[in-house]
PDB file of C-alpha atoms in Angstrom:
ATOM      1  CA  MET A   1       4.027 -11.902  -2.503  1.00 56.00           C
ATOM      2  CA  THR A   2       0.524 -10.423  -2.479  1.00 59.00           C
ATOM      3  CA  PRO A   3      -2.227 -13.185  -2.764  1.00 58.00           C
ATOM      4  CA  PRO A   4      -4.441 -13.417  -5.907  1.00 57.00           C
ATOM      5  CA  HIS A   5      -7.550 -11.346  -5.439  1.00 66.00           C
ATOM      6  CA  ALA A   6      -6.523  -9.532  -2.722  1.00 74.00           C
ATOM      7  CA  THR A   7      -8.542  -6.790  -1.569  1.00 80.00           C
ATOM      8  CA  LEU A   8      -7.373  -3.176  -0.817  1.00 84.00           C
ATOM      9  CA  THR A   9      -6.999  -3.942   2.678  1.00 81.00           C
ATOM     10  CA  GLU A  10      -4.874  -7.042   2.305  1.00 83.00           C
ATOM     11  CA  LEU A  11      -2.446  -5.769  -0.393  1.00 89.00           C
ATOM     12  CA  GLU A  12       1.380  -5.875   0.629  1.00 90.00           C
ATOM     13  CA  TRP A  13       2.963  -2.587  -0.738  1.00 92.00           C
ATOM     14  CA  GLU A  14       6.336  -1.790  -1.752  1.00 92.00           C
ATOM     15  CA  LEU A  15       7.578   1.676  -1.175  1.00 91.00           C
ATOM     16  CA  ILE A  16       9.825   3.017  -4.231  1.00 90.00           C
ATOM     17  CA  PRO A  17      12.069   5.905  -2.976  1.00 84.00           C
ATOM     18  CA  SER A  18      12.044   9.284  -4.822  1.00 83.00           C
ATOM     19  CA  SER A  19      14.490   9.458  -7.545  1.00 84.00           C
ATOM     20  CA  GLY A  20      14.933  11.994 -10.148  1.00 92.00           C
ATOM     21  CA  HIS A  21      14.175  11.664 -13.698  1.00 96.00           C
ATOM     22  CA  SER A  22      13.262  13.269 -16.957  1.00 97.00           C
ATOM     23  CA  ALA A  23       9.721  13.769 -17.328  1.00 97.00           C
ATOM     24  CA  HIS A  24       9.666  11.473 -20.484  1.00 97.00           C
ATOM     25  CA  MET A  25      11.381   8.723 -18.440  1.00 97.00           C
ATOM     26  CA  HIS A  26       8.864   9.149 -15.464  1.00 97.00           C
ATOM     27  CA  MET A  27       6.253   8.221 -17.949  1.00 97.00           C
ATOM     28  CA  ALA A  28       8.261   5.323 -19.123  1.00 97.00           C
ATOM     29  CA  LEU A  29       8.753   3.879 -15.681  1.00 97.00           C
ATOM     30  CA  ASP A  30       4.914   4.022 -15.000  1.00 97.00           C
ATOM     31  CA  GLU A  31       4.521   1.679 -17.908  1.00 96.00           C
ATOM     32  CA  VAL A  32       7.564  -0.769 -17.040  1.00 97.00           C
ATOM     33  CA  LEU A  33       6.220  -0.709 -13.452  1.00 97.00           C
ATOM     34  CA  LEU A  34       2.617  -1.464 -14.266  1.00 98.00           C
ATOM     35  CA  ASP A  35       3.720  -4.279 -16.741  1.00 97.00           C
ATOM     36  CA  ARG A  36       5.772  -5.872 -14.023  1.00 97.00           C
ATOM     37  CA  VAL A  37       2.858  -5.897 -11.831  1.00 96.00           C
ATOM     38  CA  ILE A  38       0.728  -7.304 -14.309  1.00 96.00           C
ATOM     39  CA  ALA A  39       3.326 -10.015 -15.116  1.00 96.00           C
ATOM     40  CA  ARG A  40       3.261 -10.559 -10.937  1.00 93.00           C
ATOM     41  CA  VAL A  41       6.770 -10.109 -10.726  1.00 95.00           C
ATOM     42  CA  ARG A  42       6.239  -7.202  -8.723  1.00 94.00           C
ATOM     43  CA  LYS A  43       4.269  -6.862  -5.989  1.00 93.00           C
ATOM     44  CA  PRO A  44       2.059  -3.284  -5.513  1.00 95.00           C
ATOM     45  CA  ALA A  45       3.967  -0.502  -5.060  1.00 95.00           C
ATOM     46  CA  VAL A  46       3.775   3.140  -4.443  1.00 94.00           C
ATOM     47  CA  ARG A  47       6.549   5.335  -6.357  1.00 95.00           C
ATOM     48  CA  PHE A  48       7.195   9.041  -5.420  1.00 94.00           C
ATOM     49  CA  TRP A  49       8.481  11.031  -8.042  1.00 93.00           C
ATOM     50  CA  SER A  50      11.146  13.641  -8.155  1.00 92.00           C
ATOM     51  CA  TRP A  51      10.937  16.277 -10.907  1.00 96.00           C
ATOM     52  CA  VAL A  52      14.362  17.623 -12.487  1.00 97.00           C
ATOM     53  CA  GLU A  53      12.572  19.761 -15.206  1.00 98.00           C
ATOM     54  CA  PRO A  54       9.309  21.759 -15.489  1.00 98.00           C
ATOM     55  CA  ALA A  55       6.916  19.691 -17.310  1.00 98.00           C
ATOM     56  CA  LEU A  56       3.314  19.933 -18.765  1.00 97.00           C
ATOM     57  CA  VAL A  57       1.829  16.405 -18.593  1.00 96.00           C
ATOM     58  CA  ILE A  58      -0.952  16.025 -20.550  1.00 94.00           C
ATOM     59  CA  GLY A  59      -3.694  13.142 -20.660  1.00 92.00           C
ATOM     60  CA  SER A  60      -3.489   9.914 -22.848  1.00 90.00           C
ATOM     61  CA  HIS A  61      -6.966  11.358 -24.721  1.00 88.00           C
ATOM     62  CA  GLN A  62      -5.951  15.213 -25.158  1.00 88.00           C
ATOM     63  CA  SER A  63      -4.780  17.077 -28.085  1.00 87.00           C
ATOM     64  CA  VAL A  64      -1.601  19.135 -27.565  1.00 89.00           C
ATOM     65  CA  MET A  65      -2.863  21.635 -29.806  1.00 87.00           C
ATOM     66  CA  ASN A  66      -5.991  22.210 -27.904  1.00 88.00           C
ATOM     67  CA  GLU A  67      -4.225  21.976 -24.492  1.00 89.00           C
ATOM     68  CA  ILE A  68      -0.943  23.745 -24.475  1.00 93.00           C
ATOM     69  CA  GLU A  69       0.265  27.336 -25.168  1.00 94.00           C
ATOM     70  CA  LEU A  70       3.406  25.774 -27.050  1.00 94.00           C
ATOM     71  CA  VAL A  71       5.143  29.299 -27.574  1.00 95.00           C
ATOM     72  CA  SER A  72       5.111  29.998 -23.589  1.00 96.00           C
ATOM     73  CA  ALA A  73       5.947  26.436 -22.656  1.00 96.00           C
ATOM     74  CA  ARG A  74       9.070  26.531 -24.935  1.00 96.00           C
ATOM     75  CA  ARG A  75       9.833  30.320 -23.758  1.00 96.00           C
ATOM     76  CA  LEU A  76       9.257  29.225 -19.880  1.00 96.00           C
ATOM     77  CA  GLY A  77      11.169  26.046 -20.443  1.00 97.00           C
ATOM     78  CA  PHE A  78       8.707  23.268 -19.976  1.00 98.00           C
ATOM     79  CA  THR A  79       8.947  19.945 -21.670  1.00 98.00           C
ATOM     80  CA  VAL A  80       5.521  18.614 -22.773  1.00 97.00           C
ATOM     81  CA  THR A  81       4.942  14.937 -22.219  1.00 97.00           C
ATOM     82  CA  ARG A  82       1.804  12.358 -22.648  1.00 96.00           C
ATOM     83  CA  ARG A  83       1.012  10.021 -19.774  1.00 95.00           C
ATOM     84  CA  MET A  84      -0.767   6.518 -20.103  1.00 95.00           C
ATOM     85  CA  SER A  85      -3.967   7.698 -18.014  1.00 94.00           C
ATOM     86  CA  GLY A  86      -6.749   9.924 -18.950  1.00 88.00           C
ATOM     87  CA  GLY A  87      -7.565  13.129 -17.387  1.00 87.00           C
ATOM     88  CA  GLY A  88      -6.394  17.033 -17.982  1.00 87.00           C
ATOM     89  CA  THR A  89      -3.091  18.803 -18.084  1.00 91.00           C
ATOM     90  CA  MET A  90      -0.789  19.043 -15.024  1.00 92.00           C
ATOM     91  CA  ILE A  91       1.954  21.576 -14.585  1.00 94.00           C
ATOM     92  CA  CYS A  92       4.784  20.009 -12.801  1.00 96.00           C
ATOM     93  CA  GLU A  93       8.077  21.975 -11.658  1.00 97.00           C
ATOM     94  CA  PRO A  94      11.154  20.682  -9.667  1.00 97.00           C
ATOM     95  CA  GLY A  95      10.907  21.644  -5.597  1.00 95.00           C
ATOM     96  CA  ARG A  96       7.320  22.757  -6.144  1.00 96.00           C
ATOM     97  CA  THR A  97       5.222  19.592  -7.241  1.00 96.00           C
ATOM     98  CA  ILE A  98       4.809  16.166  -5.658  1.00 95.00           C
ATOM     99  CA  THR A  99       3.768  13.412  -7.636  1.00 95.00           C
ATOM    100  CA  TYR A 100       3.265   9.662  -6.663  1.00 95.00           C
ATOM    101  CA  SER A 101       2.245   6.454  -8.434  1.00 96.00           C
ATOM    102  CA  MET A 102       0.399   3.413  -7.215  1.00 97.00           C
ATOM    103  CA  TYR A 103       0.888   0.008  -9.374  1.00 98.00           C
ATOM    104  CA  LEU A 104      -1.916  -2.887  -7.967  1.00 97.00           C
ATOM    105  CA  PRO A 105      -4.201  -5.592  -9.342  1.00 96.00           C
ATOM    106  CA  ASP A 106      -7.725  -4.369 -10.146  1.00 95.00           C
ATOM    107  CA  SER A 107      -9.120  -6.940  -7.815  1.00 93.00           C
ATOM    108  CA  ALA A 108      -8.105  -5.031  -5.088  1.00 95.00           C
ATOM    109  CA  VAL A 109     -10.817  -2.533  -5.619  1.00 95.00           C
ATOM    110  CA  LYS A 110     -13.326  -4.858  -7.455  1.00 92.00           C
ATOM    111  CA  GLU A 111     -16.129  -3.849  -4.828  1.00 92.00           C
ATOM    112  CA  LEU A 112     -15.664  -0.165  -5.681  1.00 94.00           C
ATOM    113  CA  SER A 113     -17.141   1.763  -8.886  1.00 95.00           C
ATOM    114  CA  PHE A 114     -14.518   3.599 -10.775  1.00 92.00           C
ATOM    115  CA  ARG A 115     -15.497   7.019  -9.048  1.00 93.00           C
ATOM    116  CA  GLN A 116     -14.884   5.316  -5.678  1.00 95.00           C
ATOM    117  CA  SER A 117     -11.751   3.744  -6.596  1.00 96.00           C
ATOM    118  CA  TYR A 118      -9.884   7.361  -6.769  1.00 96.00           C
ATOM    119  CA  ALA A 119     -11.290   8.369  -3.259  1.00 95.00           C
ATOM    120  CA  ALA A 120     -10.175   5.348  -1.778  1.00 96.00           C
ATOM    121  CA  LEU A 121      -6.590   5.211  -3.027  1.00 96.00           C
ATOM    122  CA  ASP A 122      -6.012   8.774  -2.402  1.00 95.00           C
ATOM    123  CA  ALA A 123      -7.451   8.404   1.141  1.00 93.00           C
ATOM    124  CA  TRP A 124      -4.046   8.240   2.615  1.00 91.00           C
ATOM    125  CA  ALA A 125      -2.382  11.282   1.089  1.00 92.00           C
ATOM    126  CA  MET A 126      -5.518  13.281   2.324  1.00 91.00           C
ATOM    127  CA  ARG A 127      -5.212  11.985   5.571  1.00 91.00           C
ATOM    128  CA  SER A 128      -1.508  13.100   5.803  1.00 91.00           C
ATOM    129  CA  PHE A 129      -2.657  16.418   4.700  1.00 93.00           C
ATOM    130  CA  VAL A 130      -5.160  16.663   7.248  1.00 94.00           C
ATOM    131  CA  ALA A 131      -2.614  15.631   9.964  1.00 92.00           C
ATOM    132  CA  LEU A 132      -0.454  18.538   8.672  1.00 91.00           C
ATOM    133  CA  GLY A 133      -3.372  21.136   9.629  1.00 93.00           C
ATOM    134  CA  VAL A 134      -4.519  21.170   5.863  1.00 95.00           C
ATOM    135  CA  PRO A 135      -8.462  21.868   5.503  1.00 95.00           C
ATOM    136  CA  ALA A 136      -8.372  18.927   2.871  1.00 95.00           C
ATOM    137  CA  SER A 137     -11.368  17.008   1.616  1.00 94.00           C
ATOM    138  CA  TYR A 138     -12.057  14.848  -1.699  1.00 94.00           C
ATOM    139  CA  ARG A 139     -14.151  16.195  -4.611  1.00 92.00           C
ATOM    140  CA  GLU A 140     -15.374  13.489  -6.907  1.00 91.00           C
ATOM    141  CA  ILE A 141     -14.078  12.685  -9.362  1.00 90.00           C
ATOM    142  CA  ASN A 142     -10.655  12.988  -8.775  1.00 91.00           C
ATOM    143  CA  ASP A 143      -9.659  15.935  -6.965  1.00 93.00           C
ATOM    144  CA  ILE A 144      -8.019  16.510  -3.235  1.00 95.00           C
ATOM    145  CA  ILE A 145      -9.102  20.122  -2.537  1.00 93.00           C
ATOM    146  CA  SER A 146      -9.081  22.801   0.295  1.00 94.00           C
ATOM    147  CA  PRO A 147     -11.707  25.746   0.720  1.00 93.00           C
ATOM    148  CA  SER A 148      -9.677  27.820  -1.614  1.00 91.00           C
ATOM    149  CA  GLY A 149      -9.432  25.291  -4.249  1.00 91.00           C
ATOM    150  CA  LYS A 150      -7.737  22.257  -5.862  1.00 91.00           C
ATOM    151  CA  ILE A 151      -4.559  20.832  -4.213  1.00 94.00           C
ATOM    152  CA  ALA A 152      -4.256  17.696  -6.197  1.00 94.00           C
ATOM    153  CA  GLY A 153      -5.321  15.645  -8.994  1.00 93.00           C
ATOM    154  CA  ALA A 154      -5.444  11.985  -9.820  1.00 95.00           C
ATOM    155  CA  ALA A 155      -5.604   9.989 -13.126  1.00 95.00           C
ATOM    156  CA  GLN A 156      -5.943   6.113 -13.782  1.00 96.00           C
ATOM    157  CA  ALA A 157      -5.158   3.622 -16.507  1.00 96.00           C
ATOM    158  CA  ARG A 158      -6.174   0.122 -16.148  1.00 96.00           C
ATOM    159  CA  ARG A 159      -4.652  -2.605 -18.184  1.00 95.00           C
ATOM    160  CA  LYS A 160      -4.927  -6.617 -18.399  1.00 95.00           C
ATOM    161  CA  GLY A 161      -6.230  -6.632 -14.762  1.00 95.00           C
ATOM    162  CA  SER A 162      -4.110  -4.080 -13.286  1.00 97.00           C
ATOM    163  CA  VAL A 163      -4.550  -0.486 -12.233  1.00 98.00           C
ATOM    164  CA  LEU A 164      -2.015   2.656 -12.403  1.00 98.00           C
ATOM    165  CA  HIS A 165      -3.164   5.433 -10.140  1.00 98.00           C
ATOM    166  CA  HIS A 166      -0.978   8.888 -10.066  1.00 93.00           C
ATOM    167  CA  THR A 167      -1.640  11.864  -8.062  1.00 96.00           C
ATOM    168  CA  THR A 168       0.091  15.294  -8.619  1.00 95.00           C
ATOM    169  CA  ILE A 169       0.017  17.683  -5.880  1.00 95.00           C
ATOM    170  CA  ALA A 170       0.644  21.413  -6.409  1.00 94.00           C
ATOM    171  CA  HIS A 171       3.125  22.118  -3.356  1.00 95.00           C
ATOM    172  CA  GLN A 172       3.698  25.787  -4.721  1.00 93.00           C
ATOM    173  CA  MET A 173       2.386  27.075  -7.738  1.00 91.00           C
ATOM    174  CA  ASP A 174       2.595  30.554  -9.331  1.00 89.00           C
ATOM    175  CA  VAL A 175      -1.200  30.521 -10.108  1.00 81.00           C
ATOM    176  CA  GLU A 176      -0.888  33.050 -12.803  1.00 83.00           C
ATOM    177  CA  ILE A 177       1.459  30.871 -14.991  1.00 89.00           C
ATOM    178  CA  VAL A 178      -1.706  28.595 -15.456  1.00 88.00           C
ATOM    179  CA  ASP A 179      -3.342  30.809 -18.091  1.00 89.00           C
ATOM    180  CA  GLN A 180       0.081  31.510 -19.708  1.00 92.00           C
ATOM    181  CA  LEU A 181       0.447  27.661 -20.416  1.00 94.00           C
ATOM    182  CA  ILE A 182      -2.941  25.995 -20.662  1.00 91.00           C
ATOM    183  CA  ARG A 183      -5.506  26.800 -23.141  1.00 86.00           C
ATOM    184  CA  LEU A 184      -8.501  26.720 -20.516  1.00 74.00           C
ATOM    185  CA  GLY A 185     -11.316  28.008 -21.839  1.00 62.00           C
ATOM    186  CA  ARG A 186     -10.172  28.866 -25.391  1.00 52.00           C
ATOM    187  CA  ASP A 187     -11.394  28.085 -28.773  1.00 53.00           C
ATOM    188  CA  ARG A 188     -10.469  24.491 -29.934  1.00 46.00           C
ATOM    189  CA  LEU A 189      -7.612  24.127 -32.683  1.00 46.00           C
ATOM    190  CA  SER A 190      -8.469  20.535 -33.168  1.00 45.00           C
ATOM    191  CA  GLU A 191     -11.865  18.443 -33.099  1.00 45.00           C
ATOM    192  CA  ARG A 192     -10.076  15.676 -31.340  1.00 49.00           C
ATOM    193  CA  GLY A 193      -8.980  15.521 -27.471  1.00 43.00           C
ATOM    194  CA  VAL A 194     -10.413  15.892 -24.236  1.00 46.00           C
ATOM    195  CA  ARG A 195     -10.156  19.408 -22.715  1.00 36.00           C
ATOM    196  CA  SER A 196      -8.787  19.962 -19.379  1.00 45.00           C
ATOM    197  CA  ALA A 197     -11.549  21.424 -16.733  1.00 48.00           C
ATOM    198  CA  VAL A 198     -10.957  24.810 -15.513  1.00 46.00           C
ATOM    199  CA  LYS A 199     -10.569  24.619 -11.749  1.00 63.00           C
ATOM    200  CA  THR A 200      -8.676  27.306  -9.165  1.00 82.00           C
ATOM    201  CA  VAL A 201      -5.585  25.952  -7.894  1.00 86.00           C
ATOM    202  CA  SER A 202      -4.684  26.136  -4.151  1.00 89.00           C
ATOM    203  CA  PRO A 203      -1.140  25.128  -3.499  1.00 91.00           C
ATOM    204  CA  LEU A 204      -0.346  23.026  -0.269  1.00 92.00           C
ATOM    205  CA  ALA A 205       2.062  25.436   0.792  1.00 92.00           C
ATOM    206  CA  TRP A 206      -0.658  28.199   1.519  1.00 93.00           C
ATOM    207  CA  PHE A 207      -1.536  25.819   4.489  1.00 94.00           C
ATOM    208  CA  THR A 208       2.063  24.376   5.782  1.00 92.00           C
ATOM    209  CA  SER A 209       5.420  25.672   6.372  1.00 91.00           C
ATOM    210  CA  LEU A 210       7.067  22.344   5.253  1.00 91.00           C
ATOM    211  CA  SER A 211       9.117  22.594   2.054  1.00 90.00           C
ATOM    212  CA  CYS A 212       8.051  20.463  -0.864  1.00 92.00           C
ATOM    213  CA  ALA A 213      10.910  17.785   0.133  1.00 87.00           C
ATOM    214  CA  GLU A 214       9.807  17.610   3.577  1.00 86.00           C
ATOM    215  CA  THR A 215       6.146  17.052   2.811  1.00 88.00           C
ATOM    216  CA  ARG A 216       6.821  14.603   0.192  1.00 82.00           C
ATOM    217  CA  THR A 217       8.868  12.965   2.990  1.00 81.00           C
ATOM    218  CA  TRP A 218       6.021  13.203   5.631  1.00 75.00           C
ATOM    219  CA  SER A 219       3.605  11.715   2.826  1.00 75.00           C
ATOM    220  CA  GLY A 220       5.921   8.557   2.378  1.00 66.00           C
ATOM    221  CA  HIS A 221       6.456   7.948   6.012  1.00 63.00           C
ATOM    222  CA  SER A 222       2.496   8.290   6.460  1.00 60.00           C
ATOM    223  CA  ARG A 223       2.138   5.760   3.691  1.00 58.00           C
ATOM    224  CA  THR A 224       4.090   3.157   5.304  1.00 53.00           C
ATOM    225  CA  SER A 225       3.084   3.808   8.934  1.00 52.00           C
ATOM    226  CA  SER A 226      -0.633   4.281   8.263  1.00 49.00           C
ATOM    227  CA  ALA A 227      -3.445   1.860   7.393  1.00 42.00           C
ATOM    228  CA  LEU A 228      -3.472   0.484   3.882  1.00 44.00           C
ATOM    229  CA  PRO A 229      -5.699   3.046   1.512  1.00 47.00           C
ATOM    230  CA  THR A 230      -9.238   2.843   2.095  1.00 43.00           C
ATOM    231  CA  ALA A 231     -12.188   4.976   1.899  1.00 37.00           C
ATOM    232  CA  ALA A 232     -12.342   7.901   4.145  1.00 36.00           C
TER     233      ALA A 232
END
């Protein structure tokens, strides 16, 4: 078991294999697994998700009315769900999106600012992309990018001395679908809620011939065989 107050480089990580669940179940698993880390009945863990349905995942402080084109979402078969972390709306699709969550005590990132913790916790993923030949770099506060746009975005929730950090990676995406599903730059329909930022998407498949499943496996292998996450 990881000792109390271990730093990021001292954590002992458990890799939870990818498993397919509904969008709502993935959100519930994040809460359950974080609670188990809080209770210290589970050591710090990395969980890879497998999407079995298209989903629009909104941040904890967002308004569905402001963010989602609900008519288009229903027509295209997207489930709308809310995660426990902040940030903007993510488009997730089976065989096209890679998502992972990390559950850890906040003492591991106590020497880092909130902004720095994002880059530190995603450093291993960015290194795995670079090893694949992807021209990846980090853009504060929470994006992995290429020269062409955003590859991945991260979000966090902090609760009772523990951190949930999760990152969603666009392996493939029809970039034209973004405007059909998310109300980027459009007038508010509600005064409440944080708005998603307008950012150009740059799917990982533009830079690698590996499939979504192969890339997820590569990233998982890189996570277990590389150094523990540290700032690049």
